[in-house]
Short mmCIF file of C-alpha atoms in Angstrom, two decimals:
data_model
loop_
_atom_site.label_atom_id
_atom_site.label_comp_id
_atom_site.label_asym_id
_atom_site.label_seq_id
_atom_site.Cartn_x
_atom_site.Cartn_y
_atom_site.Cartn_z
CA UNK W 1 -5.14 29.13 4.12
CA UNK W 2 -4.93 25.64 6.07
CA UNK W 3 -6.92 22.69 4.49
CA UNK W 4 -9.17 20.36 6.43
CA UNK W 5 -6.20 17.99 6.57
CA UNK W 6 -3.00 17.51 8.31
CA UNK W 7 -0.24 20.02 8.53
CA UNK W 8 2.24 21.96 10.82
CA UNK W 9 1.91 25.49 12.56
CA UNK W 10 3.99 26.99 14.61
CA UNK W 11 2.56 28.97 17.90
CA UNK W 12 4.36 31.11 20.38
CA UNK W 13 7.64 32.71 21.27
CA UNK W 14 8.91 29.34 21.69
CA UNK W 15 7.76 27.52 17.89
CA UNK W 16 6.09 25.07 19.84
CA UNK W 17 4.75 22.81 16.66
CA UNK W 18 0.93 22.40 16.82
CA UNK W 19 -0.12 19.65 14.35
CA UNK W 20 -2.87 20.51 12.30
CA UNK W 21 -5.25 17.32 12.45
CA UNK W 22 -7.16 15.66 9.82
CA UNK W 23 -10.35 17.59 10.80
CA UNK W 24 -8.64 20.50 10.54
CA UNK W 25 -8.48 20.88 14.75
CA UNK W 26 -5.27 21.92 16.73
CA UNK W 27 -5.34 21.53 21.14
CA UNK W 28 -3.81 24.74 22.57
CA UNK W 29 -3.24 25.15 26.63
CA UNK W 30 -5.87 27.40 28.05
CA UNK W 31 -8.12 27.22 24.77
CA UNK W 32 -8.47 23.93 24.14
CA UNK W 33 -9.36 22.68 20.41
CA UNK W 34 -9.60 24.84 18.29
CA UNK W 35 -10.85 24.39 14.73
CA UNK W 36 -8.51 26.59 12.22
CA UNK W 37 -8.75 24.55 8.88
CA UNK W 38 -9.85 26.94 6.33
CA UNK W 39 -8.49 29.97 8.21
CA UNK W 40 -5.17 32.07 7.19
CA UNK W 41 -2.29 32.12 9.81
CA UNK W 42 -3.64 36.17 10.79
CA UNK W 43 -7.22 34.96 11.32
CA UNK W 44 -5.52 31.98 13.41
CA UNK W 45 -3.26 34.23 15.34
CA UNK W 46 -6.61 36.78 16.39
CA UNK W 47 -8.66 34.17 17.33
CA UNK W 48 -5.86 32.75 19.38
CA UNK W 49 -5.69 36.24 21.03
CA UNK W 50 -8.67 36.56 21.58
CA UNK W 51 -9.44 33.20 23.75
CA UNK W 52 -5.88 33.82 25.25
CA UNK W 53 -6.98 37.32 26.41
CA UNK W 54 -9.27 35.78 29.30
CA UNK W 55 -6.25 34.20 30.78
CA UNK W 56 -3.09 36.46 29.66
CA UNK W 57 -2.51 39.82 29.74
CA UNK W 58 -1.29 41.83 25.93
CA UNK W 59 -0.68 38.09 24.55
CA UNK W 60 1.76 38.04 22.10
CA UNK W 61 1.78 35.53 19.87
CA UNK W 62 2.59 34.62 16.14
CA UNK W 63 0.92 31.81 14.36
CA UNK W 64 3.07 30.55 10.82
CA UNK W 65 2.97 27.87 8.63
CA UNK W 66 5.75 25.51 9.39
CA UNK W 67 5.00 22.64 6.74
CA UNK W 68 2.33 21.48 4.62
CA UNK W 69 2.37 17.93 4.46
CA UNK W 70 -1.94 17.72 3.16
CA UNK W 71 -1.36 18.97 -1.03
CA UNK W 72 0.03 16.80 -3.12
CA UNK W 73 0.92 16.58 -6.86
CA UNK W 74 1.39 13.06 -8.64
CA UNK W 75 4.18 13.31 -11.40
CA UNK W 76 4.26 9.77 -13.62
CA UNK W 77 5.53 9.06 -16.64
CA UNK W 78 8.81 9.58 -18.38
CA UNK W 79 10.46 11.43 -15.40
CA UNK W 80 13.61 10.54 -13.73
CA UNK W 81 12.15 10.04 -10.31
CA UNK W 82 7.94 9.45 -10.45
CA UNK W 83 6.05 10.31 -7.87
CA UNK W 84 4.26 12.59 -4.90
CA UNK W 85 5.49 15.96 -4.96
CA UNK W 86 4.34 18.11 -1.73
CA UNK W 87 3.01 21.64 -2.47
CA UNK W 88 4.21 24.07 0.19
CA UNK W 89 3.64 27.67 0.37
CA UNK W 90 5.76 28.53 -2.44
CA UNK W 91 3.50 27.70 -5.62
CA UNK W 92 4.70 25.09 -7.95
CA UNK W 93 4.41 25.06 -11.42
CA UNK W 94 4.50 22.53 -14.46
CA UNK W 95 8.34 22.67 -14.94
CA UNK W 96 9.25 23.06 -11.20
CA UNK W 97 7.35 19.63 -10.93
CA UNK W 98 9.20 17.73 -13.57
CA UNK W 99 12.34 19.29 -12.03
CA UNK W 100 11.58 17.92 -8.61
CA UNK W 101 10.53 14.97 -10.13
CA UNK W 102 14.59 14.57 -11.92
CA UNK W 103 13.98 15.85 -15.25
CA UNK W 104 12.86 14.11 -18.34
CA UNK W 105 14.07 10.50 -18.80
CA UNK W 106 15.49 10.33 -22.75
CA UNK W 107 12.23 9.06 -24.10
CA UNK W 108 9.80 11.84 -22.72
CA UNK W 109 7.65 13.90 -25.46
CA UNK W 110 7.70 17.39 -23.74
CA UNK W 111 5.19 18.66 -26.45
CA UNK W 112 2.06 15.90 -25.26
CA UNK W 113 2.21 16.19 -21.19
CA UNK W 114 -1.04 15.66 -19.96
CA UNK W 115 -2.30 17.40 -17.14
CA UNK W 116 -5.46 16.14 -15.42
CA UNK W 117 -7.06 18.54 -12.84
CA UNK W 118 -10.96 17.57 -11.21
CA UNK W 119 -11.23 14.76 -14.20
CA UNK W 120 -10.44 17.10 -16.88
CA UNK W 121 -7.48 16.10 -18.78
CA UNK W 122 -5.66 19.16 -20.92
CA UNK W 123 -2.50 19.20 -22.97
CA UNK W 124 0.52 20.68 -21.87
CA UNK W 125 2.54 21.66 -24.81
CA UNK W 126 6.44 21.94 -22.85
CA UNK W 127 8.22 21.87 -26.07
CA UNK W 128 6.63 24.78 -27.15
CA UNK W 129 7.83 26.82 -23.73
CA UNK W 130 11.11 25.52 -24.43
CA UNK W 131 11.44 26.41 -27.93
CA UNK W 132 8.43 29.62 -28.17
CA UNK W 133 9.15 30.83 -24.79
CA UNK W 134 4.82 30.23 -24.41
CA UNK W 135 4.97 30.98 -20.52
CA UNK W 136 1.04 30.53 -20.70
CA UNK W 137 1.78 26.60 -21.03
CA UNK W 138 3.76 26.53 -17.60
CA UNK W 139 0.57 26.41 -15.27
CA UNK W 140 0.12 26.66 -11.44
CA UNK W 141 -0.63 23.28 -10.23
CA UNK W 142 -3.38 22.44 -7.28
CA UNK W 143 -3.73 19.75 -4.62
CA UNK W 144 -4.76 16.53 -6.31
CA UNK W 145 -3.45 17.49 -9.87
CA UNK W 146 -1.48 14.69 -12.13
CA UNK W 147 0.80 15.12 -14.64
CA UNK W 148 1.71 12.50 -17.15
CA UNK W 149 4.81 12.75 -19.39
CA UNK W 150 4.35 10.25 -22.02
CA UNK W 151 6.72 8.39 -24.11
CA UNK W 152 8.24 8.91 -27.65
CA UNK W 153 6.41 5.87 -28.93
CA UNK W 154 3.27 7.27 -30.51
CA UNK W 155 5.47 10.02 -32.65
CA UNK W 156 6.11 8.10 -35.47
CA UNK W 157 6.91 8.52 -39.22
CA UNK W 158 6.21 6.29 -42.14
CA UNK W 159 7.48 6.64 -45.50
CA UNK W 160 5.91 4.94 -48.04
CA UNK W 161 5.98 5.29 -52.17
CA UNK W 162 8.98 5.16 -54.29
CA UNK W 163 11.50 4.95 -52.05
CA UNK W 164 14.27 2.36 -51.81
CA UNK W 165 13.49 1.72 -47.88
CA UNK W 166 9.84 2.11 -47.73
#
């Protein structure tokens, strides 16, 4: 489905590029504006027929998503390249993120990466996909999502008692 903010369709024999405006409008010859944000490329593509069909006859035409450029991931942190990820119309998960995002820097802690969604913060436990092969860690993520890899610096150890290096 399109969003209520800008992307890219394509329209016609041709792949003419209609840009999807912020109100989630596009301007068409012979139709005009028409509103399609919130609408799936078929129910685009019938309800261009349709006001077509007063003007054309047995119109033709295929309606596809040609970018997305209005869902965004943040990826901070301890990631080789931090940042705004675009989510297309191939879903992204967890690990494809920090993978478009470089990788882990050296001092990442894969088992504490925080993923907050809508104000709710939850742990992301990478180590454990890594190590456990727990798929169920390795979530979808949604427009507006942010995932934080933290740093080494809170795992720490202390030895104390009879040691010679306490």
């Amino acid at each position: 489905k399109l969003g209520t903010v800008a992307g890219l369709i394509e329209t016609g024999a041709n792949d003419v590029l209609r840009v999807v405006a912020e109100d989630g409008t596009i301007f068409y010859p012979y139709v005009g504006v028409v509103h399609v944000g919130g609408r799936t490329t078929r129910q685009i593509r019938e309800l261009m027929i349709s006001k077509l069909s007063r003007y054309i006859e047995k119109v033709q035409l295929d309606v596809r998503m040609a970018a997305y450029r209005s869902k965004r991931v943040y990826v901070v942190g301890e990631v080789s390249k931090p940042g705004l990820l675009q989510i297309t119309d191939v879903p992204m998960t967890v690990l494809e993120a920090v993978n478009q995002s470089g990788g882990f820097s050296g001092e990442a802690d894969y088992s504490r990466v925080l993923l907050t969604r809508n104000g709710v913060t939850y742990r992301v436990d990478i180590q454990s996909m890594y190590e456990a092969g727990r798929i169920d860690q390795n979530v979808l993520l949604q427009d507006g999502d942010i995932l934080n890899v933290p740093d080494r610096s809170a795992n720490k150890i202390f030895v104390l008692g009879e040691v010679a290096k306490p």
